[in-house]
Tab-separated table of C-alpha atoms and ligand atoms in Angstrom:
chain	number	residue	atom	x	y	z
A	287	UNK	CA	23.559	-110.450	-9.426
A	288	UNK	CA	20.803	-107.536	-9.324
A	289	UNK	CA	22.161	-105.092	-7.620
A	290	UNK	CA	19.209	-102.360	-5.649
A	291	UNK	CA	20.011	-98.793	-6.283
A	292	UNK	CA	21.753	-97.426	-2.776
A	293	UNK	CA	19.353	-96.293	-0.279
A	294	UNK	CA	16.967	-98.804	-1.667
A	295	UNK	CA	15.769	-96.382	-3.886
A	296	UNK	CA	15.178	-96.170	-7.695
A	297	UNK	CA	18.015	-96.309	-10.456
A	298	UNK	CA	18.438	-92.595	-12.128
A	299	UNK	CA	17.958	-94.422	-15.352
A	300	UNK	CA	15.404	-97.063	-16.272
A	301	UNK	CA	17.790	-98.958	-19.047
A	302	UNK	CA	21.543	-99.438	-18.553
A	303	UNK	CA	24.238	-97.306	-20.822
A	304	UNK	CA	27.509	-98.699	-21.266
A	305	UNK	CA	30.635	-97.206	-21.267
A	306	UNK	CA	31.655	-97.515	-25.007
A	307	UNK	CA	29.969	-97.812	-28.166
A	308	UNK	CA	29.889	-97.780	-31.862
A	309	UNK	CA	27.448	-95.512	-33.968
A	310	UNK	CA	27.125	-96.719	-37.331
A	311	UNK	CA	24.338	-94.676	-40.160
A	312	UNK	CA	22.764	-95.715	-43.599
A	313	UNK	CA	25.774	-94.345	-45.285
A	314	UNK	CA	28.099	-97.000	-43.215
A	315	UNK	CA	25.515	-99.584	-44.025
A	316	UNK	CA	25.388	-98.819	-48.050
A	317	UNK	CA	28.863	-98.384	-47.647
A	318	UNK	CA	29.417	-102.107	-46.820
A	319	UNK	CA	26.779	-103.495	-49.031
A	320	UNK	CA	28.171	-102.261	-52.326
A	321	UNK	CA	31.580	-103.657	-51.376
A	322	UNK	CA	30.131	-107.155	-50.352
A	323	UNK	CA	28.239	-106.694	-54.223
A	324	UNK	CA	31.464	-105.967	-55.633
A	325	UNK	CA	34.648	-107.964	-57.149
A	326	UNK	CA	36.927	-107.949	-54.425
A	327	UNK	CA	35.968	-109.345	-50.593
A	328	UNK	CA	39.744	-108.531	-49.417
A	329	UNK	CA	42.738	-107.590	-51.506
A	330	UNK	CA	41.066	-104.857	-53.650
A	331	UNK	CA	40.904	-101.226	-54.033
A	332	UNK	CA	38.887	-99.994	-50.924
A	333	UNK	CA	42.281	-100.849	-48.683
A	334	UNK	CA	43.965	-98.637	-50.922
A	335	UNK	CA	41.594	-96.278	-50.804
A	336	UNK	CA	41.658	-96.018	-46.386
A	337	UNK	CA	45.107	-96.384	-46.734
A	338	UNK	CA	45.383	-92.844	-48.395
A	339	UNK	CA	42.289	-91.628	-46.579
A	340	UNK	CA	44.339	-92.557	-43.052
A	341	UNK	CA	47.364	-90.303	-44.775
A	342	UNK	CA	44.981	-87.161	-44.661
A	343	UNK	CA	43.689	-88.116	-41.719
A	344	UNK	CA	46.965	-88.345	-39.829
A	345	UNK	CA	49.128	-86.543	-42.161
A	346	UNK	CA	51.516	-89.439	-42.238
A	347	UNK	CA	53.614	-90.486	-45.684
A	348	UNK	CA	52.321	-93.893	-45.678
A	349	UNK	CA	49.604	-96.157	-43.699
A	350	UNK	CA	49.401	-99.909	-43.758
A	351	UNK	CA	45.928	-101.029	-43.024
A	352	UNK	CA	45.754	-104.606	-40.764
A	353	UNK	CA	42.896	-107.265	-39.109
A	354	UNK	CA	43.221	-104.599	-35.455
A	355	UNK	CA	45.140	-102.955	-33.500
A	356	UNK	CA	46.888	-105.530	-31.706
A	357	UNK	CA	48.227	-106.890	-35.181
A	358	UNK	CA	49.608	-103.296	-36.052
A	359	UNK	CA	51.700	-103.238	-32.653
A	360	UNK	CA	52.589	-106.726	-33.559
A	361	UNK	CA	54.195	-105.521	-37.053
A	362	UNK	CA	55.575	-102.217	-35.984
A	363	UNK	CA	57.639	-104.124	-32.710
A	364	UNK	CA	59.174	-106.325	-35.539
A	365	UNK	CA	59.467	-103.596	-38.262
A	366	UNK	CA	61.503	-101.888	-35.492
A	367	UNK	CA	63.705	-105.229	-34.906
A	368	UNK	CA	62.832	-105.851	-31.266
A	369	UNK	CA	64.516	-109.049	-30.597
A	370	UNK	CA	66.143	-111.568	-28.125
A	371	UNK	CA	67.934	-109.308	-25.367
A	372	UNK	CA	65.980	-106.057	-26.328
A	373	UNK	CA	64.139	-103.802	-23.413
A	374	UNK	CA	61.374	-102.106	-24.509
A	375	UNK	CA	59.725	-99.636	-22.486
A	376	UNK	CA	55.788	-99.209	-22.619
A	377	UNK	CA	53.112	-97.261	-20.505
A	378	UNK	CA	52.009	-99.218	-17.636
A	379	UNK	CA	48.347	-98.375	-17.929
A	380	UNK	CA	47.461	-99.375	-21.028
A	381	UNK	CA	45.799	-102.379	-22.707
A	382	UNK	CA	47.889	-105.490	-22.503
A	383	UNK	CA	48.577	-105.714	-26.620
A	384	UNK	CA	50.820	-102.762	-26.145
A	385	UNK	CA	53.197	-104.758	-24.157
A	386	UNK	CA	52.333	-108.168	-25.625
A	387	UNK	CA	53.177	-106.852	-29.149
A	388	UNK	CA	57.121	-106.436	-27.341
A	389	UNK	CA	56.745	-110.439	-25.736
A	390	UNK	CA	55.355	-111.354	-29.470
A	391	UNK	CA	59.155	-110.376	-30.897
A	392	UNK	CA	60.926	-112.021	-27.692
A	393	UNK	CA	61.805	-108.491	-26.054
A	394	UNK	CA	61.365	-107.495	-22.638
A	395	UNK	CA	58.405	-105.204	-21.841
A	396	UNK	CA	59.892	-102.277	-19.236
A	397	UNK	CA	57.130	-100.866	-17.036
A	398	UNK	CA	57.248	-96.783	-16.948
A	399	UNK	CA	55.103	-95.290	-14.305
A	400	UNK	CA	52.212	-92.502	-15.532
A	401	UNK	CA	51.914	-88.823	-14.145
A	402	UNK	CA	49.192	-88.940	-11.541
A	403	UNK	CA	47.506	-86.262	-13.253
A	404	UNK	CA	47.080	-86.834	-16.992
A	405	UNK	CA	47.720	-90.512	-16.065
A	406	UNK	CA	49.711	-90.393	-19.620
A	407	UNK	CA	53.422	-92.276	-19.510
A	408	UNK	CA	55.890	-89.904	-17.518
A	409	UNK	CA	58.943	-88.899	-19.691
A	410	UNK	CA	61.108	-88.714	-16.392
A	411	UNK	CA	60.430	-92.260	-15.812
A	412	UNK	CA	60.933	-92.987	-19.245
A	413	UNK	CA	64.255	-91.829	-19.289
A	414	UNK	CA	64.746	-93.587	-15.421
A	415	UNK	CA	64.779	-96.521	-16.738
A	416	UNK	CA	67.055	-96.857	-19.949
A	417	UNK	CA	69.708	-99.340	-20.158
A	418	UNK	CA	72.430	-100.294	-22.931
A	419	UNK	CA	69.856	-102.754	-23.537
A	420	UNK	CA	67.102	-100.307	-24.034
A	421	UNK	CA	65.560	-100.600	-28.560
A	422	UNK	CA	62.500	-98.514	-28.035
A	423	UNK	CA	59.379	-97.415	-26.390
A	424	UNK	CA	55.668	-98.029	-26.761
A	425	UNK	CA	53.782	-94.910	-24.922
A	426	UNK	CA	50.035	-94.919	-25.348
A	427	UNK	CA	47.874	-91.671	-25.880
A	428	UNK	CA	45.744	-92.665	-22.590
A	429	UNK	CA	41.875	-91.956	-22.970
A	430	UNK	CA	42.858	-89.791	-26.402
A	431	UNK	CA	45.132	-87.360	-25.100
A	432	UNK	CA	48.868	-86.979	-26.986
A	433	UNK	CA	51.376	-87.753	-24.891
A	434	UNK	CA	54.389	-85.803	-24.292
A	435	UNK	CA	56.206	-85.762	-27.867
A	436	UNK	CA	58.552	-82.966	-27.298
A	437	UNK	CA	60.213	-85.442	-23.874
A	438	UNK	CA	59.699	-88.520	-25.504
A	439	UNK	CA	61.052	-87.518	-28.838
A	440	UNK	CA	64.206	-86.103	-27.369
A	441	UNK	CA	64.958	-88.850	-25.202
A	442	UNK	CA	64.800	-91.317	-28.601
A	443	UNK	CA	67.712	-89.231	-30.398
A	444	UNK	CA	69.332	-89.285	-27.546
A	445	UNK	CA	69.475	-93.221	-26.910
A	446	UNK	CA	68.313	-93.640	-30.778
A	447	UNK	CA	65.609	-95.552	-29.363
A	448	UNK	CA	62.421	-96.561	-31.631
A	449	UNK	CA	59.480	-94.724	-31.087
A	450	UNK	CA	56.090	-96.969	-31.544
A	451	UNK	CA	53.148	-94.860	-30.395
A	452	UNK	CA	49.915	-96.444	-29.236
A	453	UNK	CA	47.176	-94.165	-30.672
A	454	UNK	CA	44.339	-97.130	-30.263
A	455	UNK	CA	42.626	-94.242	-28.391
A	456	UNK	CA	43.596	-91.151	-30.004
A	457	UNK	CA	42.554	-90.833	-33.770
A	458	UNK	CA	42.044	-87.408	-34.645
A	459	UNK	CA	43.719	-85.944	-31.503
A	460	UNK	CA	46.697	-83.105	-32.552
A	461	UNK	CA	50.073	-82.507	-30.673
A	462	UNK	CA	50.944	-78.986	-30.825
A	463	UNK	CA	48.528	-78.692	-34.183
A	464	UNK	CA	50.666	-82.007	-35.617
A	465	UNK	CA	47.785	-84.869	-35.718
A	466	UNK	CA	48.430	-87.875	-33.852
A	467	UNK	CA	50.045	-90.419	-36.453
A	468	UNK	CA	52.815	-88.112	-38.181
A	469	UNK	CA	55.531	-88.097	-35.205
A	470	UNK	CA	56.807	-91.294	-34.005
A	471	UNK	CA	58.797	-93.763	-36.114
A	472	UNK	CA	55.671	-95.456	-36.319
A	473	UNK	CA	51.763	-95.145	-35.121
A	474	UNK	CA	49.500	-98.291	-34.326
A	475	UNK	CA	45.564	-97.266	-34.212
A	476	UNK	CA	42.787	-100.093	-33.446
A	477	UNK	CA	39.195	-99.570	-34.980
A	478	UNK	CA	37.319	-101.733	-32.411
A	479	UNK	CA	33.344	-100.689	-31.886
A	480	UNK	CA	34.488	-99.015	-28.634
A	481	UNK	CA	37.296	-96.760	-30.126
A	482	UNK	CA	36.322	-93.491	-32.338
A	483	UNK	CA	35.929	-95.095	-35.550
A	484	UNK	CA	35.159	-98.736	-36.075
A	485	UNK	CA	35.430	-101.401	-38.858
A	486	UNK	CA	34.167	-103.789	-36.713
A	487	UNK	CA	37.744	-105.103	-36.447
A	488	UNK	CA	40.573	-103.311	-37.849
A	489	UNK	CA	43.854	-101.417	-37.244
A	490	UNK	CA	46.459	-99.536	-38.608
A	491	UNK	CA	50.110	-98.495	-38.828
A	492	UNK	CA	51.555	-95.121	-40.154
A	493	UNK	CA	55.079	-94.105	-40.691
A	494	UNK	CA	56.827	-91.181	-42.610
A	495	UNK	CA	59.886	-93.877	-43.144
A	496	UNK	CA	59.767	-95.512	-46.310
A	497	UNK	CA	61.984	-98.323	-44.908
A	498	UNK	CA	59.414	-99.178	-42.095
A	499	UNK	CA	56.611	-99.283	-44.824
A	500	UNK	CA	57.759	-101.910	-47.003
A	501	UNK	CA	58.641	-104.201	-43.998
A	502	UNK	CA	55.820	-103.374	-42.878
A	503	UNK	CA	53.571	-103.972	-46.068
A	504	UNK	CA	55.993	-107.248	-46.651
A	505	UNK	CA	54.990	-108.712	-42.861
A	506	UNK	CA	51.693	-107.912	-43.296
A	507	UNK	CA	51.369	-110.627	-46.278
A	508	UNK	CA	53.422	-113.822	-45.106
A	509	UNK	CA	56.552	-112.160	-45.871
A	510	UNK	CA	55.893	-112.694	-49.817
A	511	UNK	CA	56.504	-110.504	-52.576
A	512	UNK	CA	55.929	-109.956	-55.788
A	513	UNK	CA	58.205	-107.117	-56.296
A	514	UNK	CA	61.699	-108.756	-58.131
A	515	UNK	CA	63.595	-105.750	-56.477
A	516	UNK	CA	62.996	-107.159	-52.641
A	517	UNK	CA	63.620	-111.066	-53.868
A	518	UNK	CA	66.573	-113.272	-53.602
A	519	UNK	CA	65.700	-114.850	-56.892
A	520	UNK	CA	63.932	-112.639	-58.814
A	521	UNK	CA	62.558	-113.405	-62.011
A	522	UNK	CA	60.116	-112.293	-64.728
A	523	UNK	CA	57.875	-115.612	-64.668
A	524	UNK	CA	54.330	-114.457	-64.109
A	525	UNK	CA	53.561	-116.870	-61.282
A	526	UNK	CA	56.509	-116.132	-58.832
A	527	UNK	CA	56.440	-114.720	-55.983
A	528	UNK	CA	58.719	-115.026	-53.207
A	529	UNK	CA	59.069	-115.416	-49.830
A	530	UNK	CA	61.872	-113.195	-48.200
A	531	UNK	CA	61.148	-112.505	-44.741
A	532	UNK	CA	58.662	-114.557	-41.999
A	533	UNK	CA	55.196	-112.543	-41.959
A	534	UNK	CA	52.205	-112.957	-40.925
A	535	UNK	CA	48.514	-112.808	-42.636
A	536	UNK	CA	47.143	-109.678	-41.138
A	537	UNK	CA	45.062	-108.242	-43.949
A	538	UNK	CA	41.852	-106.711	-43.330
A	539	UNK	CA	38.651	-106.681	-45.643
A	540	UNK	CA	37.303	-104.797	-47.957
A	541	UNK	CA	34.153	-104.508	-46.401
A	542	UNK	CA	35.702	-103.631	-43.190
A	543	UNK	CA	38.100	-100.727	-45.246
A	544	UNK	CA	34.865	-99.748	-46.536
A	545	UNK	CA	33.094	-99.199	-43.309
A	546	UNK	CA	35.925	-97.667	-42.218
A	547	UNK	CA	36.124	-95.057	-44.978
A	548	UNK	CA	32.056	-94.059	-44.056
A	549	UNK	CA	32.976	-93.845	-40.637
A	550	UNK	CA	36.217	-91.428	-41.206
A	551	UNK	CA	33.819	-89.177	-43.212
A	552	UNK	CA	32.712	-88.647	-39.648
A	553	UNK	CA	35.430	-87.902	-37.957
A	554	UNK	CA	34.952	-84.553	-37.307
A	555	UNK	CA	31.277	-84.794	-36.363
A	556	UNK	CA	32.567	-87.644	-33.867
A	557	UNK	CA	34.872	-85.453	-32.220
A	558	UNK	CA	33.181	-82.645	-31.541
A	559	UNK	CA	30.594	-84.493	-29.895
A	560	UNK	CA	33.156	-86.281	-27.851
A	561	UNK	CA	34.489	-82.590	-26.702
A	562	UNK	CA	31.209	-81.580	-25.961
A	563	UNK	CA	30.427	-84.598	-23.623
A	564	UNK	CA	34.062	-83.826	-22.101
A	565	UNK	CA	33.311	-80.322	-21.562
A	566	UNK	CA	30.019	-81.315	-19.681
A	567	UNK	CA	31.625	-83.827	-17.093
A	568	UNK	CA	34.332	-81.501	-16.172
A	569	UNK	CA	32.028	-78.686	-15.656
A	570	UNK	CA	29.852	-81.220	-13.375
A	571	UNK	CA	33.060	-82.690	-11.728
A	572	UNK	CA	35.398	-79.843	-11.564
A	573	UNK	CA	34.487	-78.330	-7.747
A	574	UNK	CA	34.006	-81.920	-6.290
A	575	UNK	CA	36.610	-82.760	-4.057
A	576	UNK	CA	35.842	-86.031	-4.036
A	577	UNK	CA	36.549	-86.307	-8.025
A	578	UNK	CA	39.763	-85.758	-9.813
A	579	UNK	CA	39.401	-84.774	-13.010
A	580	UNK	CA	42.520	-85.654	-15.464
A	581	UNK	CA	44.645	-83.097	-16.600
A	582	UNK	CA	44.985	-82.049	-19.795
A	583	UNK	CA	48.459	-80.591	-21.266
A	584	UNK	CA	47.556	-77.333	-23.510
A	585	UNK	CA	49.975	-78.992	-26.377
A	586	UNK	CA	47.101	-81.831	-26.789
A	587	UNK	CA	44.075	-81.030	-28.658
A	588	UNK	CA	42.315	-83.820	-27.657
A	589	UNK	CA	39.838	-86.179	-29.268
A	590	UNK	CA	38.559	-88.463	-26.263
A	591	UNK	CA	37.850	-91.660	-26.133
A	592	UNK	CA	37.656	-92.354	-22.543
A	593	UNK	CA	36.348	-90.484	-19.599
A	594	UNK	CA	38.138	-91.238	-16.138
A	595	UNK	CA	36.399	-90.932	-13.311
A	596	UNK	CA	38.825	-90.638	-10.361
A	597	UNK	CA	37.844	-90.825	-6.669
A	598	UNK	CA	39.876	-89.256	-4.016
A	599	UNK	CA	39.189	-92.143	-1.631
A	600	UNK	CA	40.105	-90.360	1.178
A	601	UNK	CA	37.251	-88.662	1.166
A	602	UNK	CA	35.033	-91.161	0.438
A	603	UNK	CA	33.697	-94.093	2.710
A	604	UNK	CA	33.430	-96.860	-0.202
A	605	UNK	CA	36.541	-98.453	-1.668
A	606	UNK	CA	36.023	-98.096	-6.090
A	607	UNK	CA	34.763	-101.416	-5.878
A	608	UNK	CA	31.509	-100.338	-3.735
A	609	UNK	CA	31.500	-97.121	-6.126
A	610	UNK	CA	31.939	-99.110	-9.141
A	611	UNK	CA	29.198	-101.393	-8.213
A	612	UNK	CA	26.558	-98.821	-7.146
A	613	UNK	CA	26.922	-96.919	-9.970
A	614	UNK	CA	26.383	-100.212	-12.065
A	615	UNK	CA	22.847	-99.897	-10.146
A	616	UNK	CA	21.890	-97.373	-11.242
A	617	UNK	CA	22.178	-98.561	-14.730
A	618	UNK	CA	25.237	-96.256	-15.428
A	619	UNK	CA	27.928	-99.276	-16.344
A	620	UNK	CA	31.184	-98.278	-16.138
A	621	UNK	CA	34.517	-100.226	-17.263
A	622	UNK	CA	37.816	-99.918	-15.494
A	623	UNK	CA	40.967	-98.892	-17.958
A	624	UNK	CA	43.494	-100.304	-17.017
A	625	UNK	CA	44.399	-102.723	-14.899
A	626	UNK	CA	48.457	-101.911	-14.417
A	627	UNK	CA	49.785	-104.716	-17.542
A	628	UNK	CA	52.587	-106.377	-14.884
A	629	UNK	CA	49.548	-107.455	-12.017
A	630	UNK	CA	47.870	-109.174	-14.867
A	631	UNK	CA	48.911	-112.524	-13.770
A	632	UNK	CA	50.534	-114.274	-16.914
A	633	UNK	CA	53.405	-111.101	-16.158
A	634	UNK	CA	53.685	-112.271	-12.393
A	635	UNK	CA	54.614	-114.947	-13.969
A	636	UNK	CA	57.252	-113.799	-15.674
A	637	UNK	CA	58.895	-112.536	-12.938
A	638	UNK	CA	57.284	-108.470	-12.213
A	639	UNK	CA	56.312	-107.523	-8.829
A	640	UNK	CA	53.980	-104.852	-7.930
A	641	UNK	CA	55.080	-101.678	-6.418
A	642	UNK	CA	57.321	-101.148	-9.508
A	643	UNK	CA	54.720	-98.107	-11.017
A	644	UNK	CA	53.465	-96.535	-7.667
A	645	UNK	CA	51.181	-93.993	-9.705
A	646	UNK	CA	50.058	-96.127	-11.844
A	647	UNK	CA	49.104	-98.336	-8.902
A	648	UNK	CA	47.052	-95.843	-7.387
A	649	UNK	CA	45.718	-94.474	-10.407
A	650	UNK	CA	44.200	-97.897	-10.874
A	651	UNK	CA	42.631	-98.581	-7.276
A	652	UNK	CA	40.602	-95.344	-7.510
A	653	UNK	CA	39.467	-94.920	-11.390
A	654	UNK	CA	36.427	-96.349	-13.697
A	655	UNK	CA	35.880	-95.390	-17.043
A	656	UNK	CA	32.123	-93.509	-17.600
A	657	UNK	CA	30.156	-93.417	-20.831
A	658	UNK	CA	31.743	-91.095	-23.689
A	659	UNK	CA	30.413	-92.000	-26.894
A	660	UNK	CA	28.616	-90.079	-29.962
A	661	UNK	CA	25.472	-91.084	-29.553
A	662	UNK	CA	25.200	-90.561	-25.776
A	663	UNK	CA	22.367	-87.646	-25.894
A	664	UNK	CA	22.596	-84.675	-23.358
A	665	UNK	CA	20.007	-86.335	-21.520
A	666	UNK	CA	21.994	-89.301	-20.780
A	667	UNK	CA	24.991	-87.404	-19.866
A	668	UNK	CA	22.703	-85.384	-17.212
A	669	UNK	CA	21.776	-88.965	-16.013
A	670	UNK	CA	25.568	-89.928	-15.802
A	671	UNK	CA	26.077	-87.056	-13.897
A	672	UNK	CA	23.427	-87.110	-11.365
A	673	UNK	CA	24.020	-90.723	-10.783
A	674	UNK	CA	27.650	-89.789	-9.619
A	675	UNK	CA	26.864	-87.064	-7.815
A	676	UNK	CA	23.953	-88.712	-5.853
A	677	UNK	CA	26.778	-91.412	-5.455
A	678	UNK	CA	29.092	-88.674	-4.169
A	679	UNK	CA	26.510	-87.362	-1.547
A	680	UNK	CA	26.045	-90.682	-0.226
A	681	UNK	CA	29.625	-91.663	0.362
A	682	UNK	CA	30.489	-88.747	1.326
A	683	UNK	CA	33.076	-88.571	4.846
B	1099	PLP	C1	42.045	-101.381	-28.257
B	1099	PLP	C2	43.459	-101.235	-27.936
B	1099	PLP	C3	44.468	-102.026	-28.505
B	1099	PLP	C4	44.183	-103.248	-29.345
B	1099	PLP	O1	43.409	-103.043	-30.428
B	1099	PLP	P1	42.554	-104.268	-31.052
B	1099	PLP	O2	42.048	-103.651	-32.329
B	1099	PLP	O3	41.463	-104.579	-30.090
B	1099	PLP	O4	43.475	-105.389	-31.286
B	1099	PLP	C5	45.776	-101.731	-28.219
B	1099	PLP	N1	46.103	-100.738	-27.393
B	1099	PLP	C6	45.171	-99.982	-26.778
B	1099	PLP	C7	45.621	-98.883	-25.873
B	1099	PLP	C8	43.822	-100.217	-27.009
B	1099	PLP	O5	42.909	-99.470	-26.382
């Protein structure tokens, strides 16, 4: 449905911007085409090649390169032996693969609320909610921002839980100067056209745990080797291989590794940009009351990939649906991140009931996501900004 501008009045911009996108060059392009001219479609030397490239990235030991990001949650819950009888405690806000990944292995997700500020996973409630039961927890870097190593860490030796961090949004954030990837037990990125660095599809896992690595390199083929050491039955026949374990096919392409490795060369270039953008919305949002703007802990050196824009809705005559929508008029099209995983309703139907994550809850009923992306020019930001502010005036109590 076309939706007029509030007040009847003219959109701030003339063509819509979306929240997300990808920015791919000539080099990404080339990139791609010498790979698709080359011997090897999948299998061959440019996985090897991000693989490493992901290790200087994220200063991790090893990196296993998959098909996306859900995939690499997928392997790291079952290179971490979630099973039948497990709890598993994730981030409520958060994409639904981060809690699938712990339904995928026959665990049970457990919902920990966020900290109504940097809307990242609160350690308190982490540790709240810990049961003889309890294998691990998935905690997501929300919108790019590290969460709280130092809490979460601790509470792992002390239950000698498994620690899977969700870093979908946060490649090229740092903890404390550590980059994102070289904590936990293990790190899942996604490379979906809306996150930081795309390969179309794609994801990753890294680890500093040699262990984890060669499950997780085994699971990421069917479960078969080729190495005699890891078989049952090794032999020296040229044609065996074995299989040991039951895995999955979540390769990814060479093509897509290849696109990958152009976009990495950007990295840096994509990050500053993203800080940039940051640094202009807070500026414009800081001294409206009507706008929270999310906290950031001074251990996290962030890389962003999302912008949250909060309304205090008590100040404020619209509900974020009205908000949402008007600013959708004006061409500005915002996304909302996330919807709490247990209302989603295939989790009602497994039995959780809302109330369970109060912040979260409330987190959610006020919050859309706002362009960030490389490409967004200053211009366009100013036109973000005047569309919520002309927003602001008119809903204003
Ligand atoms: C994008 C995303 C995923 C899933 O990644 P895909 O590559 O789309 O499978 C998982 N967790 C979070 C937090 C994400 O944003």
């Amino acid at each position: 449905m076309e939706q007029l501008a509030i007040m009847g009045g003219t959109p701030v911009r003339e063509t819509p911007i979306a929240y997300g996108r990808q920015y791919i060059d000539d080099a990404d392009i080339q990139a791609v085409v010498e790979t698709l001219k080359g011997d090897y479609l999948t299998g061959g030397p440019k996985i090897a090649a991000l693989e490493k490239k992901l290790c200087e990235v994220t200063g991790a030991r090893y990196a296993v390169a998959v098909s996306n990001g859900t995939a690499a949650l997928h392997l790291a819950a079952l290179a971490a032996g979630f099973g039948e009888g497990d709890e598993v405690i994730v981030s409520s806000i958060t994409f639904a693969a981060s809690s699938n990944c712990v339904l995928y292995c026959g665990a049970k997700p457990v919902f920990a609320d966020i900290k109504s500020d940097t809307y990242n996973v609160d350690p308190q409630s982490i540790r709240s909610l810990i049961t003889p039961r309890t294998r691990g927890i998935v905690a997501v870097d929300f919108t790019g921002q590290a969460v709280e190593h130092d809490a979460i860490e601790a509470i792992c030796r002390e239950h000698g839980l498994v620690f899977i961090e969700d870093a979908a949004h946060a490649i090229g954030t740092k903890y404390k100067g550590r980059p994102v990837g070289s904590m936990a037990d293990m790190t899942c990125f996604s490379f979906h056209p809306v996150k930081t660095v795309t390969g179309g599809e794609g994801g990753a896992i890294t680890t500093n745990d040699e262990q984890l690595y060669r499950k997780l390199m085994l699971l990421r083929t069917h479960g078969i080797t080729r190495d005699p050491e890891q078989m049952v039955h090794p032999t020296d026949a040229g044609w065996y291989n074995e299989q040991v374990e039951l895995g999955y096919n979540y390769r990814i392409t060479d093509f897509q590794a290849a696109l990958l490795l152009s976009q990495l060369d950007k990295l840096d270039r994509f990050a500053a940009r993203r800080k940039e953008i940051v640094k202009m919305y807070d500026a414009a949002f800081q001294d409206v009351p009507e706008i929270q703007v999310q906290r950031e802990i001074p251990e996290s050196e962030t890389t962003r990939h999302l912008y949250i824009l909060r309304l205090n809705l008590d100040r404020l005559t619209c509900d974020r649906r009205q908000f949402f929508d008007a600013l959708r008029a004006e061409n500005i099209c915002p996304q909302v991140h996330y919807l709490p995983v247990y209302w989603h309703s295939y989790y009602e139907k497994l039995g959780y009931e809302k109330g369970i994550c109060p912040n979260a809850e409330a987190y959610y009923e006020a919050s859309m996501s706002i362009p960030l992306y490389y490409s967004l020019s200053d211009e366009d930001v100013l036109d973000v900004i005047r569309a919520v502010k002309k927003l602001i005036e008119f809903y204003r109590k």
